[in-house]
Amino acid sequence: PQRSIRQEIRVAEDAASQQKWAEAADALARAQQQSEMPNPVLSYDQAVAAYRAGDLEQAAAAFEQAMNSNDPSLAGAAAYNLGNTAYQLASQASGGSPDGGQPALQDAADRFRQALQHYRSALANNPGDQEARANGELAWRRLQEVEKQQQEQQQQQDQQQQQSDEQQQSDEQQQQDQQQQSGEQEQQQDQQQQSGEQQQEQQQSGEQQQQDQQEQSGEQQQDQQQSGEQQQDQQEQSGEQQQQDQQQQ
C-alpha cells in the first residue's frame, strides 16, 4: 500500500538519522508528489538530503522550489544553498580547479554566474548573511578565473588553427613544387628522348648516305670495268681485221 505523506516523512527522518541521505531524499520526493500544493519545507529538506547524497541536480531543483517560500528566512536559506549547489556543479564542470583543463568551461562559467546570482538573492533576503557574501566573492573570483581560462584556450585554439592553416599551405606549396619539378623532369626527359631520336636519325641518315655512296662507287667501277672490256674487244677486233687485210694482200 502507498504510504501517506506523514509516513514518508517518518521514513525520511529515519533514513536521515542513519545518514542514508539518498533514501531520505527519495522519501521526501514521494511525500512532495502526494501534496496538493508544493511544500517549500519538504522541498528544502529534500534538497538538503539530495545534496548530502551527492545528487546535485536533484538538490538544485528542490532548492529552487524552496525559494518560492513566503518565509524570507527559508527562501534565503534555499537561495544560499542553491548558490552552493551551483558552485559545486561549476567546480565539477571546470575540473575542480581553475586550471583543470576540462572541456566544459562554458558550462562552468554559467554555473558560477548562477551561484553568484543565488548568493545575491540570499543577501537580498538576509543582508547580514556573511557566509553568502563571502561565497559570492569566491564565486566571482572563480568566474573570472574560468573566463580567463576560456580566453587562453581560445587563443591556443586560434594558434593551433593558424599553425594548421600554415602547415596546410606549406604542404600544398610543396606539392605544387614537386609537381612542377616532376613536370620539368618529364620535359627534360622528353627533350633528351627527342635529341636521342634525332641523333639516331642522323646516324641512320649518315649510314644510308655512306651506303649510297658505296653503291654508286661500285656501279662506277663496274661501268669502268665494262668500258675497259669493250675497249679490249675493239682492240682485239681491230688487230684481227688488220691481220686479215695483210693476209689478203
Short mmCIF file of C-alpha atoms in Angstrom, two decimals:
data_model
loop_
_atom_site.label_atom_id
_atom_site.label_comp_id
_atom_site.label_asym_id
_atom_site.label_seq_id
_atom_site.Cartn_x
_atom_site.Cartn_y
_atom_site.Cartn_z
CA PRO A 1 0.00 0.00 0.00
CA GLN A 2 1.05 3.57 -0.66
CA ARG A 3 2.41 5.43 2.32
CA SER A 4 0.87 8.66 3.44
CA ILE A 5 2.75 11.95 3.45
CA ARG A 6 3.36 11.66 7.18
CA GLN A 7 4.64 8.09 6.79
CA GLU A 8 7.04 9.16 4.03
CA ILE A 9 8.32 11.95 6.25
CA ARG A 10 8.99 9.44 9.04
CA VAL A 11 10.82 7.17 6.59
CA ALA A 12 12.92 10.17 5.58
CA GLU A 13 13.66 11.07 9.19
CA ASP A 14 14.73 7.50 9.99
CA ALA A 15 16.95 7.37 6.90
CA ALA A 16 18.50 10.74 7.73
CA SER A 17 19.25 9.62 11.28
CA GLN A 18 21.27 6.79 9.75
CA GLN A 19 22.81 9.18 7.19
CA LYS A 20 21.07 7.34 4.37
CA TRP A 21 20.63 10.55 2.52
CA ALA A 22 19.56 9.10 -0.84
CA GLU A 23 16.71 7.14 0.83
CA ALA A 24 15.70 10.24 2.75
CA ALA A 25 15.62 12.34 -0.42
CA ASP A 26 13.53 9.74 -2.26
CA ALA A 27 11.02 9.51 0.62
CA LEU A 28 10.62 13.30 0.75
CA ALA A 29 10.20 13.39 -3.03
CA ARG A 30 7.35 10.86 -2.74
CA ALA A 31 5.78 12.93 0.02
CA GLN A 32 6.02 16.04 -2.15
CA GLN A 33 4.29 14.24 -5.03
CA GLN A 34 1.30 13.48 -2.78
CA SER A 35 0.95 17.09 -1.69
CA GLU A 36 -1.80 19.08 -3.37
CA MET A 37 0.45 22.14 -3.43
CA PRO A 38 4.28 22.24 -3.45
CA ASN A 39 5.53 22.41 0.10
CA PRO A 40 8.66 24.61 0.37
CA VAL A 41 9.67 22.93 3.65
CA LEU A 42 9.53 19.47 2.10
CA SER A 43 11.42 20.79 -0.94
CA TYR A 44 14.13 22.28 1.27
CA ASP A 45 14.56 19.10 3.33
CA GLN A 46 14.61 17.00 0.13
CA ALA A 47 17.24 19.32 -1.34
CA VAL A 48 19.45 19.06 1.75
CA ALA A 49 19.24 15.25 1.71
CA ALA A 50 19.96 15.06 -2.02
CA TYR A 51 22.89 17.49 -1.63
CA ARG A 52 24.42 15.34 1.10
CA ALA A 53 23.83 12.22 -1.04
CA GLY A 54 25.80 13.87 -3.86
CA ASP A 55 22.79 14.24 -6.18
CA LEU A 56 23.42 17.87 -7.02
CA GLU A 57 20.93 18.08 -9.87
CA GLN A 58 18.06 16.89 -7.65
CA ALA A 59 19.26 19.22 -4.91
CA ALA A 60 19.32 22.21 -7.26
CA ALA A 61 15.77 21.54 -8.46
CA ALA A 62 14.45 21.13 -4.90
CA PHE A 63 16.26 24.23 -3.55
CA GLU A 64 14.79 26.24 -6.44
CA GLN A 65 11.29 25.13 -5.42
CA ALA A 66 12.03 26.05 -1.80
CA MET A 67 12.98 29.59 -2.86
CA ASN A 68 9.27 30.17 -3.58
CA SER A 69 8.57 30.13 0.15
CA ASN A 70 6.83 33.16 1.64
CA ASP A 71 9.19 32.83 4.61
CA PRO A 72 12.19 35.10 3.86
CA SER A 73 14.39 33.04 6.15
CA LEU A 74 13.57 29.78 4.34
CA ALA A 75 13.79 31.45 0.91
CA GLY A 76 17.15 32.98 1.84
CA ALA A 77 18.49 29.66 3.10
CA ALA A 78 17.30 27.96 -0.08
CA ALA A 79 18.95 30.64 -2.23
CA TYR A 80 22.20 30.33 -0.27
CA ASN A 81 22.28 26.55 -0.60
CA LEU A 82 21.26 26.76 -4.26
CA GLY A 83 24.30 29.00 -4.68
CA ASN A 84 26.47 26.34 -3.02
CA THR A 85 24.97 23.66 -5.28
CA ALA A 86 25.60 25.70 -8.41
CA TYR A 87 29.15 26.38 -7.19
CA GLN A 88 29.80 22.64 -6.78
CA LEU A 89 28.39 21.89 -10.24
CA ALA A 90 30.58 24.65 -11.69
CA SER A 91 33.66 23.23 -9.96
CA GLN A 92 32.91 19.80 -11.40
CA ALA A 93 32.47 21.26 -14.87
CA SER A 94 35.80 23.08 -14.67
CA GLY A 95 37.64 20.03 -13.34
CA GLY A 96 37.64 21.15 -9.73
CA SER A 97 40.29 23.84 -10.24
CA PRO A 98 40.77 26.92 -12.43
CA ASP A 99 43.46 25.19 -14.47
CA GLY A 100 41.69 21.82 -14.67
CA GLY A 101 41.76 21.90 -18.44
CA GLN A 102 38.29 20.35 -18.82
CA PRO A 103 36.27 21.00 -21.97
CA ALA A 104 33.06 22.21 -20.26
CA LEU A 105 34.35 25.67 -19.38
CA GLN A 106 31.28 27.41 -20.73
CA ASP A 107 29.05 25.30 -18.51
CA ALA A 108 31.29 26.10 -15.55
CA ALA A 109 31.09 29.83 -16.28
CA ASP A 110 27.29 29.64 -16.49
CA ARG A 111 27.13 27.72 -13.21
CA PHE A 112 29.37 30.25 -11.41
CA ARG A 113 27.13 33.06 -12.69
CA GLN A 114 24.11 31.21 -11.34
CA ALA A 115 25.85 30.70 -8.00
CA LEU A 116 26.69 34.42 -7.83
CA GLN A 117 23.08 35.31 -8.59
CA HIS A 118 21.77 32.95 -5.89
CA TYR A 119 24.16 34.35 -3.27
CA ARG A 120 22.89 37.83 -4.14
CA SER A 121 19.33 36.56 -3.68
CA ALA A 122 20.31 35.17 -0.29
CA LEU A 123 21.75 38.56 0.68
CA ALA A 124 18.58 40.24 -0.51
CA ASN A 125 16.61 38.11 1.97
CA ASN A 126 19.23 38.42 4.70
CA PRO A 127 21.68 41.31 4.21
CA GLY A 128 23.66 40.24 7.25
CA ASP A 129 24.47 36.78 5.87
CA GLN A 130 28.26 36.97 5.86
CA GLU A 131 28.67 33.44 4.52
CA ALA A 132 26.56 34.31 1.48
CA ARG A 133 28.67 37.44 0.95
CA ALA A 134 31.97 35.53 1.26
CA ASN A 135 30.81 32.73 -1.02
CA GLY A 136 29.55 35.29 -3.53
CA GLU A 137 33.00 36.87 -3.66
CA LEU A 138 34.56 33.44 -4.09
CA ALA A 139 32.16 32.61 -6.92
CA TRP A 140 33.05 35.94 -8.59
CA ARG A 141 36.77 35.18 -8.42
CA ARG A 142 36.24 31.68 -9.80
CA LEU A 143 34.13 33.11 -12.60
CA GLN A 144 36.95 35.49 -13.53
CA GLU A 145 39.44 32.60 -13.49
CA VAL A 146 37.24 30.45 -15.74
CA GLU A 147 36.68 33.32 -18.19
CA LYS A 148 40.44 33.88 -18.31
CA GLN A 149 40.95 30.18 -18.94
CA GLN A 150 38.38 30.35 -21.72
CA GLN A 151 40.30 33.20 -23.36
CA GLU A 152 43.59 31.32 -23.07
CA GLN A 153 42.02 28.19 -24.51
CA GLN A 154 40.52 30.19 -27.38
CA GLN A 155 43.88 31.80 -28.10
CA GLN A 156 45.52 28.37 -28.06
CA GLN A 157 42.90 27.03 -30.44
CA ASP A 158 43.40 30.03 -32.71
CA GLN A 159 47.17 29.48 -32.71
CA GLN A 160 46.72 25.79 -33.44
CA GLN A 161 44.30 26.63 -36.25
CA GLN A 162 46.77 29.16 -37.64
CA GLN A 163 49.60 26.63 -37.47
CA SER A 164 47.36 24.05 -39.13
CA ASP A 165 46.49 26.51 -41.90
CA GLU A 166 50.15 27.42 -42.40
CA GLN A 167 51.14 23.75 -42.47
CA GLN A 168 48.40 23.05 -44.99
CA GLN A 169 49.58 25.94 -47.17
CA SER A 170 53.16 24.69 -46.86
CA ASP A 171 52.12 21.17 -47.83
CA GLU A 172 50.15 22.48 -50.80
CA GLN A 173 53.09 24.63 -51.91
CA GLN A 174 55.45 21.69 -51.53
CA GLN A 175 53.09 19.52 -53.55
CA GLN A 176 52.92 22.18 -56.26
CA ASP A 177 56.71 22.45 -56.29
CA GLN A 178 57.03 18.69 -56.57
CA GLN A 179 54.51 18.61 -59.39
CA GLN A 180 56.35 21.43 -61.16
CA GLN A 181 59.69 19.69 -60.64
CA SER A 182 58.22 16.44 -61.89
CA GLY A 183 56.87 18.26 -64.94
CA GLU A 184 60.27 19.80 -65.63
CA GLN A 185 61.91 16.40 -65.30
CA GLU A 186 59.42 14.88 -67.70
CA GLN A 187 60.02 17.75 -70.12
CA GLN A 188 63.77 17.26 -69.82
CA GLN A 189 63.36 13.54 -70.42
CA ASP A 190 61.22 14.27 -73.47
CA GLN A 191 63.88 16.63 -74.80
CA GLN A 192 66.58 14.06 -74.18
CA GLN A 193 64.48 11.42 -75.89
CA GLN A 194 63.89 13.72 -78.86
CA SER A 195 67.60 14.53 -79.02
CA GLY A 196 68.42 10.82 -78.95
CA GLU A 197 65.92 10.18 -81.71
CA GLN A 198 67.43 12.98 -83.78
CA GLN A 199 70.92 11.59 -83.26
CA GLN A 200 69.67 8.15 -84.24
CA GLU A 201 68.03 9.58 -87.33
CA GLN A 202 71.23 11.45 -88.22
CA GLN A 203 73.25 8.29 -87.69
CA GLN A 204 70.87 6.31 -89.87
CA SER A 205 70.96 9.07 -92.49
CA GLY A 206 74.78 9.06 -92.45
CA GLU A 207 74.86 5.31 -92.76
CA GLN A 208 72.38 5.46 -95.65
CA GLN A 209 74.43 8.15 -97.38
CA GLN A 210 77.60 6.10 -96.92
CA GLN A 211 75.82 3.03 -98.26
CA ASP A 212 74.52 5.01 -101.25
CA GLN A 213 78.00 6.38 -101.93
CA GLN A 214 79.46 2.89 -101.76
CA GLU A 215 76.80 1.59 -104.14
CA GLN A 216 77.42 4.47 -106.55
CA SER A 217 81.20 3.89 -106.35
CA GLY A 218 80.69 0.18 -107.03
CA GLU A 219 78.47 0.95 -110.02
CA GLN A 220 81.07 3.40 -111.39
CA GLN A 221 83.83 0.84 -111.02
CA GLN A 222 81.63 -1.73 -112.75
CA ASP A 223 80.94 0.73 -115.59
CA GLN A 224 84.66 1.46 -115.93
CA GLN A 225 85.40 -2.26 -116.00
CA GLN A 226 82.81 -2.79 -118.72
CA SER A 227 84.25 0.14 -120.68
CA GLY A 228 87.72 -1.39 -120.40
CA GLU A 229 86.41 -4.73 -121.64
CA GLN A 230 84.74 -3.00 -124.61
CA GLN A 231 87.98 -1.23 -125.48
CA GLN A 232 89.85 -4.54 -125.28
CA ASP A 233 87.25 -6.19 -127.55
CA GLN A 234 87.57 -3.36 -130.04
CA GLN A 235 91.36 -3.63 -130.00
CA GLU A 236 91.19 -7.36 -130.48
CA GLN A 237 88.74 -6.94 -133.38
CA SER A 238 90.94 -4.26 -134.95
CA GLY A 239 94.04 -6.49 -134.68
CA GLU A 240 92.22 -9.38 -136.30
CA GLN A 241 90.98 -7.15 -139.10
CA GLN A 242 94.48 -5.84 -139.82
CA GLN A 243 95.83 -9.36 -139.84
CA GLN A 244 93.18 -10.45 -142.37
CA ASP A 245 93.92 -7.50 -144.62
CA GLN A 246 97.67 -8.30 -144.63
CA GLN A 247 96.98 -11.93 -145.50
CA GLN A 248 94.78 -10.93 -148.41
CA GLN A 249 97.46 -8.65 -149.76
#
